[in-house]
Amino acid sequence: MIEYCSIGSGSSGNCHYVGYKGTNILVDAGLSGKTITTGLKDIDIDAQSLKGIFITHEHSDHIKGAGILSRKFDIPIYANIKTWCSMKDKIGEIKDKNMKVFENDKTYALENIVIRPFSIQHDAADPVGYNFYTDNDEKISIATDIGCVTENVKKHLYKSKLVVLESNYDENMLMMGSYTYSLKKRVMSDIGHLSNDIASQFCVDLINNGTESILLAHLSKENNFPELAFETANGTLAANDMAVGQDVTLDILLRNSPSKIYRVK
């Protein structure tokens, strides 16, 4: 079975662990190297066992610890060419052999894990989400920092048994908060982030297309809180005759602590 665990998720840093048949990888490394190493140790994963770090985009809350981990444990970093060009001066020197380039919307294998990066909308050079497949084609997916739910996002997230989905902000909190007007516009734009309301509506769509577990992720520290994100989604599901615990597992990923390990057969 394929395993997923959030080492930390939020506007201040993101890191996801995925493991399958002894092949262990990270998606993003936006926390300190020590925090990531300790978080992995807490779930009995040795950082030395990591086979790769897959980057979604070049913002600091997704790459902060990537260079440190690569240098310390000799781990390859995977990203598309535009992301590499945007982040190479931010993560320090990386060995040539550990600079791996992929193309979006193509499928790759790394030992036992099949991986497909797919294009998303965000204000970065060339951001991606990820699909991960088991031998029997069961799929889990990670899609955060998505300003809008495009047809490409739908295509790649449908039929995922588990989805890590952004639920970044509450619109009322954002509008009443301290962000500048230009930053508020950026967050709410099609290249910004998903609100609780939009994420909740998409949850209904995901459940209707085969998703069994949804983990709400990348919550804003300033414009959201876990209980609000959960209740917004719970209410939307209830309004569509869907029940948490019956039709779907719904959880919130926290910024300062690893999640439990989720296992998908």
PDB file of C-alpha atoms in Angstrom:
ATOM      1  CA  MET A   1       0.000   0.000   0.000  1.00  0.00           C
ATOM      2  CA  ILE A   2       1.100   3.564  -0.636  1.00  0.00           C
ATOM      3  CA  GLU A   3       1.682   5.829   2.378  1.00  0.00           C
ATOM      4  CA  TYR A   4       1.240   9.562   2.815  1.00  0.00           C
ATOM      5  CA  CYS A   5       2.142  11.849   5.708  1.00  0.00           C
ATOM      6  CA  SER A   6       2.304  15.621   6.012  1.00  0.00           C
ATOM      7  CA  ILE A   7       5.444  16.755   7.826  1.00  0.00           C
ATOM      8  CA  GLY A   8       4.004  20.275   7.891  1.00  0.00           C
ATOM      9  CA  SER A   9       1.488  22.184   5.812  1.00  0.00           C
ATOM     10  CA  GLY A  10       0.659  25.882   5.817  1.00  0.00           C
ATOM     11  CA  SER A  11       1.586  29.274   4.453  1.00  0.00           C
ATOM     12  CA  SER A  12       4.850  29.178   6.442  1.00  0.00           C
ATOM     13  CA  GLY A  13       6.121  25.849   5.147  1.00  0.00           C
ATOM     14  CA  ASN A  14       5.126  22.641   3.367  1.00  0.00           C
ATOM     15  CA  CYS A  15       6.551  19.146   3.163  1.00  0.00           C
ATOM     16  CA  HIS A  16       4.851  15.872   2.237  1.00  0.00           C
ATOM     17  CA  TYR A  17       6.152  12.307   2.598  1.00  0.00           C
ATOM     18  CA  VAL A  18       5.099   9.570   0.154  1.00  0.00           C
ATOM     19  CA  GLY A  19       6.288   5.987   0.413  1.00  0.00           C
ATOM     20  CA  TYR A  20       5.593   2.799  -1.532  1.00  0.00           C
ATOM     21  CA  LYS A  21       7.311  -0.592  -1.300  1.00  0.00           C
ATOM     22  CA  GLY A  22      10.456   0.864   0.256  1.00  0.00           C
ATOM     23  CA  THR A  23      10.731   3.858  -2.074  1.00  0.00           C
ATOM     24  CA  ASN A  24      10.508   7.019   0.042  1.00  0.00           C
ATOM     25  CA  ILE A  25      10.245  10.536  -1.390  1.00  0.00           C
ATOM     26  CA  LEU A  26       9.295  14.058  -0.378  1.00  0.00           C
ATOM     27  CA  VAL A  27       7.086  16.519  -2.178  1.00  0.00           C
ATOM     28  CA  ASP A  28       8.479  19.957  -1.354  1.00  0.00           C
ATOM     29  CA  ALA A  29      10.818  20.772   1.503  1.00  0.00           C
ATOM     30  CA  GLY A  30       9.662  24.162   2.702  1.00  0.00           C
ATOM     31  CA  LEU A  31      10.632  23.680   6.354  1.00  0.00           C
ATOM     32  CA  SER A  32      14.085  23.672   7.913  1.00  0.00           C
ATOM     33  CA  GLY A  33      16.211  20.624   7.296  1.00  0.00           C
ATOM     34  CA  LYS A  34      16.144  19.807  11.012  1.00  0.00           C
ATOM     35  CA  THR A  35      12.346  20.066  11.204  1.00  0.00           C
ATOM     36  CA  ILE A  36      11.917  17.765   8.215  1.00  0.00           C
ATOM     37  CA  THR A  37      14.473  15.248   9.481  1.00  0.00           C
ATOM     38  CA  THR A  38      12.841  15.191  12.920  1.00  0.00           C
ATOM     39  CA  GLY A  39       9.360  14.895  11.433  1.00  0.00           C
ATOM     40  CA  LEU A  40      10.436  11.936   9.336  1.00  0.00           C
ATOM     41  CA  LYS A  41      12.070  10.316  12.363  1.00  0.00           C
ATOM     42  CA  ASP A  42       8.772  10.689  14.239  1.00  0.00           C
ATOM     43  CA  ILE A  43       7.139   8.407  11.646  1.00  0.00           C
ATOM     44  CA  ASP A  44      10.131   6.035  11.600  1.00  0.00           C
ATOM     45  CA  ILE A  45      11.538   7.214   8.277  1.00  0.00           C
ATOM     46  CA  ASP A  46      15.291   7.828   8.000  1.00  0.00           C
ATOM     47  CA  ALA A  47      16.050  10.858   5.830  1.00  0.00           C
ATOM     48  CA  GLN A  48      18.960   8.894   4.379  1.00  0.00           C
ATOM     49  CA  SER A  49      16.426   6.555   2.762  1.00  0.00           C
ATOM     50  CA  LEU A  50      14.873   9.317   0.625  1.00  0.00           C
ATOM     51  CA  LYS A  51      15.165   8.736  -3.111  1.00  0.00           C
ATOM     52  CA  GLY A  52      14.118  12.191  -4.224  1.00  0.00           C
ATOM     53  CA  ILE A  53      12.583  15.569  -3.406  1.00  0.00           C
ATOM     54  CA  PHE A  54       9.894  16.624  -5.893  1.00  0.00           C
ATOM     55  CA  ILE A  55       9.294  20.370  -6.045  1.00  0.00           C
ATOM     56  CA  THR A  56       5.920  21.917  -6.886  1.00  0.00           C
ATOM     57  CA  HIS A  57       7.251  25.469  -7.394  1.00  0.00           C
ATOM     58  CA  GLU A  58       9.990  27.823  -6.272  1.00  0.00           C
ATOM     59  CA  HIS A  59       8.351  29.788  -3.444  1.00  0.00           C
ATOM     60  CA  SER A  60      10.313  29.662  -0.188  1.00  0.00           C
ATOM     61  CA  ASP A  61       7.614  27.835   1.775  1.00  0.00           C
ATOM     62  CA  HIS A  62       8.171  24.911  -0.609  1.00  0.00           C
ATOM     63  CA  ILE A  63      11.966  24.859  -1.067  1.00  0.00           C
ATOM     64  CA  LYS A  64      13.518  26.206   2.151  1.00  0.00           C
ATOM     65  CA  GLY A  65      15.075  22.915   3.231  1.00  0.00           C
ATOM     66  CA  ALA A  66      15.537  21.260  -0.175  1.00  0.00           C
ATOM     67  CA  GLY A  67      19.156  22.237  -0.740  1.00  0.00           C
ATOM     68  CA  ILE A  68      20.164  21.419   2.828  1.00  0.00           C
ATOM     69  CA  LEU A  69      18.669  17.923   2.624  1.00  0.00           C
ATOM     70  CA  SER A  70      20.127  17.269  -0.820  1.00  0.00           C
ATOM     71  CA  ARG A  71      23.635  18.185   0.299  1.00  0.00           C
ATOM     72  CA  LYS A  72      23.489  16.369   3.637  1.00  0.00           C
ATOM     73  CA  PHE A  73      21.955  13.119   2.394  1.00  0.00           C
ATOM     74  CA  ASP A  74      22.925  13.200  -1.313  1.00  0.00           C
ATOM     75  CA  ILE A  75      19.280  13.327  -2.442  1.00  0.00           C
ATOM     76  CA  PRO A  76      18.232  14.184  -6.014  1.00  0.00           C
ATOM     77  CA  ILE A  77      15.870  17.143  -6.472  1.00  0.00           C
ATOM     78  CA  TYR A  78      13.249  16.917  -9.224  1.00  0.00           C
ATOM     79  CA  ALA A  79      11.623  19.942 -10.877  1.00  0.00           C
ATOM     80  CA  ASN A  80      10.761  21.235 -14.324  1.00  0.00           C
ATOM     81  CA  ILE A  81      13.204  23.495 -16.113  1.00  0.00           C
ATOM     82  CA  LYS A  82      11.443  26.800 -15.365  1.00  0.00           C
ATOM     83  CA  THR A  83      11.250  25.955 -11.677  1.00  0.00           C
ATOM     84  CA  TRP A  84      14.931  25.011 -11.647  1.00  0.00           C
ATOM     85  CA  CYS A  85      15.841  28.332 -13.260  1.00  0.00           C
ATOM     86  CA  SER A  86      13.800  30.193 -10.638  1.00  0.00           C
ATOM     87  CA  MET A  87      15.031  28.324  -7.565  1.00  0.00           C
ATOM     88  CA  LYS A  88      18.657  27.390  -8.285  1.00  0.00           C
ATOM     89  CA  ASP A  89      20.039  30.554  -6.690  1.00  0.00           C
ATOM     90  CA  LYS A  90      17.782  30.150  -3.632  1.00  0.00           C
ATOM     91  CA  ILE A  91      18.706  26.623  -2.529  1.00  0.00           C
ATOM     92  CA  GLY A  92      22.497  26.710  -2.726  1.00  0.00           C
ATOM     93  CA  GLU A  93      24.872  24.513  -4.665  1.00  0.00           C
ATOM     94  CA  ILE A  94      23.476  21.146  -5.780  1.00  0.00           C
ATOM     95  CA  LYS A  95      25.533  18.363  -7.329  1.00  0.00           C
ATOM     96  CA  ASP A  96      24.938  18.044 -11.051  1.00  0.00           C
ATOM     97  CA  LYS A  97      23.858  14.427 -10.627  1.00  0.00           C
ATOM     98  CA  ASN A  98      21.177  15.511  -8.155  1.00  0.00           C
ATOM     99  CA  MET A  99      19.609  18.129 -10.446  1.00  0.00           C
ATOM    100  CA  LYS A 100      16.809  16.199 -12.132  1.00  0.00           C
ATOM    101  CA  VAL A 101      14.521  17.774 -14.729  1.00  0.00           C
ATOM    102  CA  PHE A 102      11.070  16.523 -15.714  1.00  0.00           C
ATOM    103  CA  GLU A 103       8.377  17.681 -18.121  1.00  0.00           C
ATOM    104  CA  ASN A 104       4.864  18.445 -16.916  1.00  0.00           C
ATOM    105  CA  ASP A 105       1.989  16.104 -17.742  1.00  0.00           C
ATOM    106  CA  LYS A 106       4.255  13.135 -18.410  1.00  0.00           C
ATOM    107  CA  THR A 107       4.608   9.959 -16.356  1.00  0.00           C
ATOM    108  CA  TYR A 108       7.845   8.808 -14.729  1.00  0.00           C
ATOM    109  CA  ALA A 109       8.974   5.917 -12.530  1.00  0.00           C
ATOM    110  CA  LEU A 110      11.349   6.220  -9.592  1.00  0.00           C
ATOM    111  CA  GLU A 111      12.040   2.709  -8.369  1.00  0.00           C
ATOM    112  CA  ASN A 112       8.627   1.482  -7.127  1.00  0.00           C
ATOM    113  CA  ILE A 113       6.663   4.756  -7.397  1.00  0.00           C
ATOM    114  CA  VAL A 114       5.071   5.989 -10.607  1.00  0.00           C
ATOM    115  CA  ILE A 115       4.852   9.791 -10.600  1.00  0.00           C
ATOM    116  CA  ARG A 116       3.038  12.258 -12.820  1.00  0.00           C
ATOM    117  CA  PRO A 117       3.562  16.007 -12.385  1.00  0.00           C
ATOM    118  CA  PHE A 118       0.698  18.054 -13.821  1.00  0.00           C
ATOM    119  CA  SER A 119       0.355  21.754 -14.562  1.00  0.00           C
ATOM    120  CA  ILE A 120      -1.587  24.011 -12.194  1.00  0.00           C
ATOM    121  CA  GLN A 121      -2.393  27.735 -11.961  1.00  0.00           C
ATOM    122  CA  HIS A 122      -0.303  29.760  -9.485  1.00  0.00           C
ATOM    123  CA  ASP A 123       1.927  32.840  -9.566  1.00  0.00           C
ATOM    124  CA  ALA A 124       5.128  30.872 -10.025  1.00  0.00           C
ATOM    125  CA  ALA A 125       7.331  30.036 -12.994  1.00  0.00           C
ATOM    126  CA  ASP A 126       5.750  26.669 -13.888  1.00  0.00           C
ATOM    127  CA  PRO A 127       3.949  25.151 -10.872  1.00  0.00           C
ATOM    128  CA  VAL A 128       2.750  21.562 -10.672  1.00  0.00           C
ATOM    129  CA  GLY A 129       0.708  19.138  -8.608  1.00  0.00           C
ATOM    130  CA  TYR A 130       1.521  15.426  -8.421  1.00  0.00           C
ATOM    131  CA  ASN A 131      -0.128  12.043  -8.947  1.00  0.00           C
ATOM    132  CA  PHE A 132       1.404   8.906  -7.399  1.00  0.00           C
ATOM    133  CA  TYR A 133       0.404   5.435  -8.572  1.00  0.00           C
ATOM    134  CA  THR A 134       0.654   1.941  -7.112  1.00  0.00           C
ATOM    135  CA  ASP A 135       1.252  -1.249  -9.091  1.00  0.00           C
ATOM    136  CA  ASN A 136      -2.493  -1.751  -9.486  1.00  0.00           C
ATOM    137  CA  ASP A 137      -3.035   1.855 -10.637  1.00  0.00           C
ATOM    138  CA  GLU A 138      -4.516   3.153  -7.397  1.00  0.00           C
ATOM    139  CA  LYS A 139      -3.747   6.856  -7.217  1.00  0.00           C
ATOM    140  CA  ILE A 140      -3.142   9.530  -4.590  1.00  0.00           C
ATOM    141  CA  SER A 141      -2.637  13.179  -5.483  1.00  0.00           C
ATOM    142  CA  ILE A 142      -1.272  16.441  -4.076  1.00  0.00           C
ATOM    143  CA  ALA A 143      -2.640  19.768  -5.321  1.00  0.00           C
ATOM    144  CA  THR A 144      -1.866  22.885  -3.294  1.00  0.00           C
ATOM    145  CA  ASP A 145      -1.177  26.477  -4.351  1.00  0.00           C
ATOM    146  CA  ILE A 146      -3.826  26.282  -7.053  1.00  0.00           C
ATOM    147  CA  GLY A 147      -5.506  29.571  -7.833  1.00  0.00           C
ATOM    148  CA  CYS A 148      -8.380  27.870  -9.608  1.00  0.00           C
ATOM    149  CA  VAL A 149      -9.627  24.397 -10.444  1.00  0.00           C
ATOM    150  CA  THR A 150      -8.800  23.981 -14.126  1.00  0.00           C
ATOM    151  CA  GLU A 151      -9.875  21.144 -16.391  1.00  0.00           C
ATOM    152  CA  ASN A 152      -6.327  19.793 -16.181  1.00  0.00           C
ATOM    153  CA  VAL A 153      -6.517  19.736 -12.380  1.00  0.00           C
ATOM    154  CA  LYS A 154      -9.873  17.925 -12.522  1.00  0.00           C
ATOM    155  CA  LYS A 155      -8.541  15.378 -15.007  1.00  0.00           C
ATOM    156  CA  HIS A 156      -5.579  14.555 -12.817  1.00  0.00           C
ATOM    157  CA  LEU A 157      -7.373  14.522  -9.454  1.00  0.00           C
ATOM    158  CA  TYR A 158     -10.424  12.521 -10.467  1.00  0.00           C
ATOM    159  CA  LYS A 159     -10.245   8.843  -9.407  1.00  0.00           C
ATOM    160  CA  SER A 160      -7.602   9.621  -6.773  1.00  0.00           C
ATOM    161  CA  LYS A 161      -8.393   7.616  -3.645  1.00  0.00           C
ATOM    162  CA  LEU A 162      -6.687  10.249  -1.484  1.00  0.00           C
ATOM    163  CA  VAL A 163      -6.303  13.945  -2.354  1.00  0.00           C
ATOM    164  CA  VAL A 164      -4.285  16.584  -0.513  1.00  0.00           C
ATOM    165  CA  LEU A 165      -6.189  19.725  -1.471  1.00  0.00           C
ATOM    166  CA  GLU A 166      -5.499  23.363  -0.706  1.00  0.00           C
ATOM    167  CA  SER A 167      -8.036  25.194   1.472  1.00  0.00           C
ATOM    168  CA  ASN A 168      -6.012  28.329   2.027  1.00  0.00           C
ATOM    169  CA  TYR A 169      -8.258  31.136   3.233  1.00  0.00           C
ATOM    170  CA  ASP A 170     -11.648  32.230   4.440  1.00  0.00           C
ATOM    171  CA  GLU A 171     -12.821  35.055   2.202  1.00  0.00           C
ATOM    172  CA  ASN A 172     -14.301  37.127   5.045  1.00  0.00           C
ATOM    173  CA  MET A 173     -11.136  36.824   7.137  1.00  0.00           C
ATOM    174  CA  LEU A 174      -9.008  37.789   4.160  1.00  0.00           C
ATOM    175  CA  MET A 175     -11.088  40.842   3.274  1.00  0.00           C
ATOM    176  CA  MET A 176     -11.206  42.057   6.887  1.00  0.00           C
ATOM    177  CA  GLY A 177      -7.563  41.294   7.592  1.00  0.00           C
ATOM    178  CA  SER A 178      -4.345  43.270   7.453  1.00  0.00           C
ATOM    179  CA  TYR A 179      -3.157  42.291   3.966  1.00  0.00           C
ATOM    180  CA  THR A 180      -2.769  45.137   1.485  1.00  0.00           C
ATOM    181  CA  TYR A 181      -5.453  45.406  -1.181  1.00  0.00           C
ATOM    182  CA  SER A 182      -3.002  44.267  -3.866  1.00  0.00           C
ATOM    183  CA  LEU A 183      -2.062  41.177  -1.850  1.00  0.00           C
ATOM    184  CA  LYS A 184      -5.716  40.353  -1.231  1.00  0.00           C
ATOM    185  CA  LYS A 185      -6.341  40.569  -4.976  1.00  0.00           C
ATOM    186  CA  ARG A 186      -3.364  38.292  -5.618  1.00  0.00           C
ATOM    187  CA  VAL A 187      -4.534  35.660  -3.109  1.00  0.00           C
ATOM    188  CA  MET A 188      -8.059  35.635  -4.583  1.00  0.00           C
ATOM    189  CA  SER A 189      -6.949  35.611  -8.219  1.00  0.00           C
ATOM    190  CA  ASP A 190      -6.822  32.645 -10.586  1.00  0.00           C
ATOM    191  CA  ILE A 191      -3.078  32.412  -9.913  1.00  0.00           C
ATOM    192  CA  GLY A 192      -3.416  32.761  -6.145  1.00  0.00           C
ATOM    193  CA  HIS A 193      -4.949  30.275  -3.720  1.00  0.00           C
ATOM    194  CA  LEU A 194      -8.153  28.297  -3.174  1.00  0.00           C
ATOM    195  CA  SER A 195     -10.639  29.585  -0.611  1.00  0.00           C
ATOM    196  CA  ASN A 196     -12.416  27.321   1.862  1.00  0.00           C
ATOM    197  CA  ASP A 197     -15.642  27.732  -0.122  1.00  0.00           C
ATOM    198  CA  ILE A 198     -14.174  26.801  -3.489  1.00  0.00           C
ATOM    199  CA  ALA A 199     -12.198  23.909  -2.019  1.00  0.00           C
ATOM    200  CA  SER A 200     -15.352  22.628  -0.309  1.00  0.00           C
ATOM    201  CA  GLN A 201     -17.330  22.726  -3.530  1.00  0.00           C
ATOM    202  CA  PHE A 202     -14.560  20.839  -5.291  1.00  0.00           C
ATOM    203  CA  CYS A 203     -14.607  18.227  -2.522  1.00  0.00           C
ATOM    204  CA  VAL A 204     -18.134  17.302  -3.626  1.00  0.00           C
ATOM    205  CA  ASP A 205     -16.884  16.863  -7.186  1.00  0.00           C
ATOM    206  CA  LEU A 206     -13.942  14.731  -6.029  1.00  0.00           C
ATOM    207  CA  ILE A 207     -16.152  12.423  -3.970  1.00  0.00           C
ATOM    208  CA  ASN A 208     -18.454  11.969  -6.949  1.00  0.00           C
ATOM    209  CA  ASN A 209     -15.386  10.941  -8.949  1.00  0.00           C
ATOM    210  CA  GLY A 210     -13.962   8.284  -6.651  1.00  0.00           C
ATOM    211  CA  THR A 211     -12.075  10.078  -3.870  1.00  0.00           C
ATOM    212  CA  GLU A 212     -12.347   8.427  -0.452  1.00  0.00           C
ATOM    213  CA  SER A 213     -10.061  10.677   1.650  1.00  0.00           C
ATOM    214  CA  ILE A 214      -9.532  14.443   1.395  1.00  0.00           C
ATOM    215  CA  LEU A 215      -6.867  16.218   3.437  1.00  0.00           C
ATOM    216  CA  LEU A 216      -7.284  19.987   3.507  1.00  0.00           C
ATOM    217  CA  ALA A 217      -3.877  21.643   3.327  1.00  0.00           C
ATOM    218  CA  HIS A 218      -1.849  24.856   3.095  1.00  0.00           C
ATOM    219  CA  LEU A 219      -4.088  26.831   5.463  1.00  0.00           C
ATOM    220  CA  SER A 220      -3.175  30.506   5.817  1.00  0.00           C
ATOM    221  CA  LYS A 221      -1.904  31.474   9.251  1.00  0.00           C
ATOM    222  CA  GLU A 222      -3.524  34.914   8.986  1.00  0.00           C
ATOM    223  CA  ASN A 223      -6.731  34.194   7.066  1.00  0.00           C
ATOM    224  CA  ASN A 224      -7.915  30.763   8.184  1.00  0.00           C
ATOM    225  CA  PHE A 225      -7.921  28.284  11.025  1.00  0.00           C
ATOM    226  CA  PRO A 226      -8.373  24.514  11.058  1.00  0.00           C
ATOM    227  CA  GLU A 227     -11.846  24.369  12.609  1.00  0.00           C
ATOM    228  CA  LEU A 228     -13.200  26.874  10.087  1.00  0.00           C
ATOM    229  CA  ALA A 229     -11.772  25.029   7.079  1.00  0.00           C
ATOM    230  CA  PHE A 230     -13.184  21.743   8.369  1.00  0.00           C
ATOM    231  CA  GLU A 231     -16.644  23.101   9.145  1.00  0.00           C
ATOM    232  CA  THR A 232     -16.890  24.897   5.814  1.00  0.00           C
ATOM    233  CA  ALA A 233     -16.197  21.648   3.980  1.00  0.00           C
ATOM    234  CA  ASN A 234     -18.401  19.635   6.335  1.00  0.00           C
ATOM    235  CA  GLY A 235     -21.299  22.012   5.761  1.00  0.00           C
ATOM    236  CA  THR A 236     -20.947  21.932   1.993  1.00  0.00           C
ATOM    237  CA  LEU A 237     -20.822  18.140   2.002  1.00  0.00           C
ATOM    238  CA  ALA A 238     -23.904  17.946   4.211  1.00  0.00           C
ATOM    239  CA  ALA A 239     -25.767  20.301   1.868  1.00  0.00           C
ATOM    240  CA  ASN A 240     -25.005  17.789  -0.902  1.00  0.00           C
ATOM    241  CA  ASP A 241     -26.192  14.764   1.133  1.00  0.00           C
ATOM    242  CA  MET A 242     -22.662  13.607   1.899  1.00  0.00           C
ATOM    243  CA  ALA A 243     -21.443  12.688   5.375  1.00  0.00           C
ATOM    244  CA  VAL A 244     -17.904  12.844   6.752  1.00  0.00           C
ATOM    245  CA  GLY A 245     -16.977   9.407   8.042  1.00  0.00           C
ATOM    246  CA  GLN A 246     -19.465   7.736   5.738  1.00  0.00           C
ATOM    247  CA  ASP A 247     -18.869   9.064   2.226  1.00  0.00           C
ATOM    248  CA  VAL A 248     -15.377  10.462   2.813  1.00  0.00           C
ATOM    249  CA  THR A 249     -12.588  10.803   5.344  1.00  0.00           C
ATOM    250  CA  LEU A 250     -11.979  14.522   5.862  1.00  0.00           C
ATOM    251  CA  ASP A 251      -8.975  15.796   7.831  1.00  0.00           C
ATOM    252  CA  ILE A 252      -6.979  19.000   8.229  1.00  0.00           C
ATOM    253  CA  LEU A 253      -3.186  19.070   7.834  1.00  0.00           C
ATOM    254  CA  LEU A 254      -1.508  21.254  10.443  1.00  0.00           C
ATOM    255  CA  ARG A 255       1.466  23.582  10.079  1.00  0.00           C
ATOM    256  CA  ASN A 256       3.480  22.609  13.135  1.00  0.00           C
ATOM    257  CA  SER A 257       3.148  18.856  13.471  1.00  0.00           C
ATOM    258  CA  PRO A 258       3.224  15.753  11.294  1.00  0.00           C
ATOM    259  CA  SER A 259      -0.082  14.177  10.407  1.00  0.00           C
ATOM    260  CA  LYS A 260      -0.874  10.546  10.968  1.00  0.00           C
ATOM    261  CA  ILE A 261       0.200   8.171   8.225  1.00  0.00           C
ATOM    262  CA  TYR A 262      -2.547   7.557   5.660  1.00  0.00           C
ATOM    263  CA  ARG A 263      -2.384   4.248   3.813  1.00  0.00           C
ATOM    264  CA  VAL A 264      -4.110   3.532   0.515  1.00  0.00           C
ATOM    265  CA  LYS A 265      -4.312  -0.003  -0.817  1.00  0.00           C
TER     266      LYS A 265
END
